[in-house]
């Protein structure tokens, strides 16, 4: 039971920390650019419009 309580408290603390980080990330200068994540999605092979399959 004590392990479960510690796990719940830890999960709550991590969730609260993530929410606070999202609030202050831009002010601190640690926010990621949305364009960078968009570029990664464009480079994904599954969504590449120039990807061609060759049958042997």
mmCIF file of C-alpha atoms in Angstrom:
data_model
loop_
_atom_site.group_PDB
_atom_site.id
_atom_site.type_symbol
_atom_site.label_atom_id
_atom_site.label_comp_id
_atom_site.label_asym_id
_atom_site.label_seq_id
_atom_site.Cartn_x
_atom_site.Cartn_y
_atom_site.Cartn_z
ATOM 1 C CA UNK A 1 0.000 0.000 0.000
ATOM 2 C CA UNK A 2 2.832 2.376 0.843
ATOM 3 C CA UNK A 3 4.421 1.665 -2.562
ATOM 4 C CA UNK A 4 1.134 2.541 -4.301
ATOM 5 C CA UNK A 5 0.847 5.842 -2.429
ATOM 6 C CA UNK A 6 4.431 6.753 -3.368
ATOM 7 C CA UNK A 7 3.716 5.891 -7.007
ATOM 8 C CA UNK A 8 0.582 8.065 -7.070
ATOM 9 C CA UNK A 9 2.390 10.986 -5.451
ATOM 10 C CA UNK A 10 5.309 10.644 -7.889
ATOM 11 C CA UNK A 11 2.956 10.522 -10.869
ATOM 12 C CA UNK A 12 1.129 13.608 -9.665
ATOM 13 C CA UNK A 13 4.416 15.465 -9.122
ATOM 14 C CA UNK A 14 5.667 14.568 -12.604
ATOM 15 C CA UNK A 15 2.381 15.662 -14.162
ATOM 16 C CA UNK A 16 2.438 18.950 -12.269
ATOM 17 C CA UNK A 17 6.065 19.544 -13.258
ATOM 18 C CA UNK A 18 5.282 18.925 -16.930
ATOM 19 C CA UNK A 19 2.359 21.350 -16.816
ATOM 20 C CA UNK A 20 4.486 24.028 -15.165
ATOM 21 C CA UNK A 21 7.270 23.505 -17.699
ATOM 22 C CA UNK A 22 4.826 24.003 -20.580
ATOM 23 C CA UNK A 23 3.708 27.278 -19.024
ATOM 24 C CA UNK A 24 7.188 28.766 -18.567
ATOM 25 C CA UNK A 25 9.140 27.111 -21.408
ATOM 26 C CA UNK A 26 8.821 30.085 -23.764
ATOM 27 C CA UNK A 27 9.778 32.587 -21.067
ATOM 28 C CA UNK A 28 12.881 30.611 -20.112
ATOM 29 C CA UNK A 29 13.846 29.965 -23.734
ATOM 30 C CA UNK A 30 13.540 26.186 -23.667
ATOM 31 C CA UNK A 31 10.495 25.848 -25.925
ATOM 32 C CA UNK A 32 10.921 23.741 -29.050
ATOM 33 C CA UNK A 33 9.994 25.137 -32.435
ATOM 34 C CA UNK A 34 6.891 23.632 -34.009
ATOM 35 C CA UNK A 35 8.591 23.907 -37.399
ATOM 36 C CA UNK A 36 11.333 21.509 -36.300
ATOM 37 C CA UNK A 37 8.874 18.772 -35.406
ATOM 38 C CA UNK A 38 7.024 19.406 -38.678
ATOM 39 C CA UNK A 39 10.285 18.919 -40.595
ATOM 40 C CA UNK A 40 10.839 15.573 -38.875
ATOM 41 C CA UNK A 41 7.359 14.457 -39.898
ATOM 42 C CA UNK A 42 8.078 15.434 -43.501
ATOM 43 C CA UNK A 43 11.236 13.343 -43.525
ATOM 44 C CA UNK A 44 9.405 10.261 -42.292
ATOM 45 C CA UNK A 45 9.628 7.513 -44.921
ATOM 46 C CA UNK A 46 6.034 6.428 -44.422
ATOM 47 C CA UNK A 47 4.709 9.860 -45.372
ATOM 48 C CA UNK A 48 7.255 10.697 -48.062
ATOM 49 C CA UNK A 49 5.363 11.607 -51.268
ATOM 50 C CA UNK A 50 8.467 10.853 -53.371
ATOM 51 C CA UNK A 51 8.793 7.339 -51.987
ATOM 52 C CA UNK A 52 8.453 4.743 -54.721
ATOM 53 C CA UNK A 53 8.126 1.023 -54.279
ATOM 54 C CA UNK A 54 9.963 -1.253 -56.669
ATOM 55 C CA UNK A 55 8.870 -4.821 -57.303
ATOM 56 C CA UNK A 56 11.548 -7.355 -58.127
#
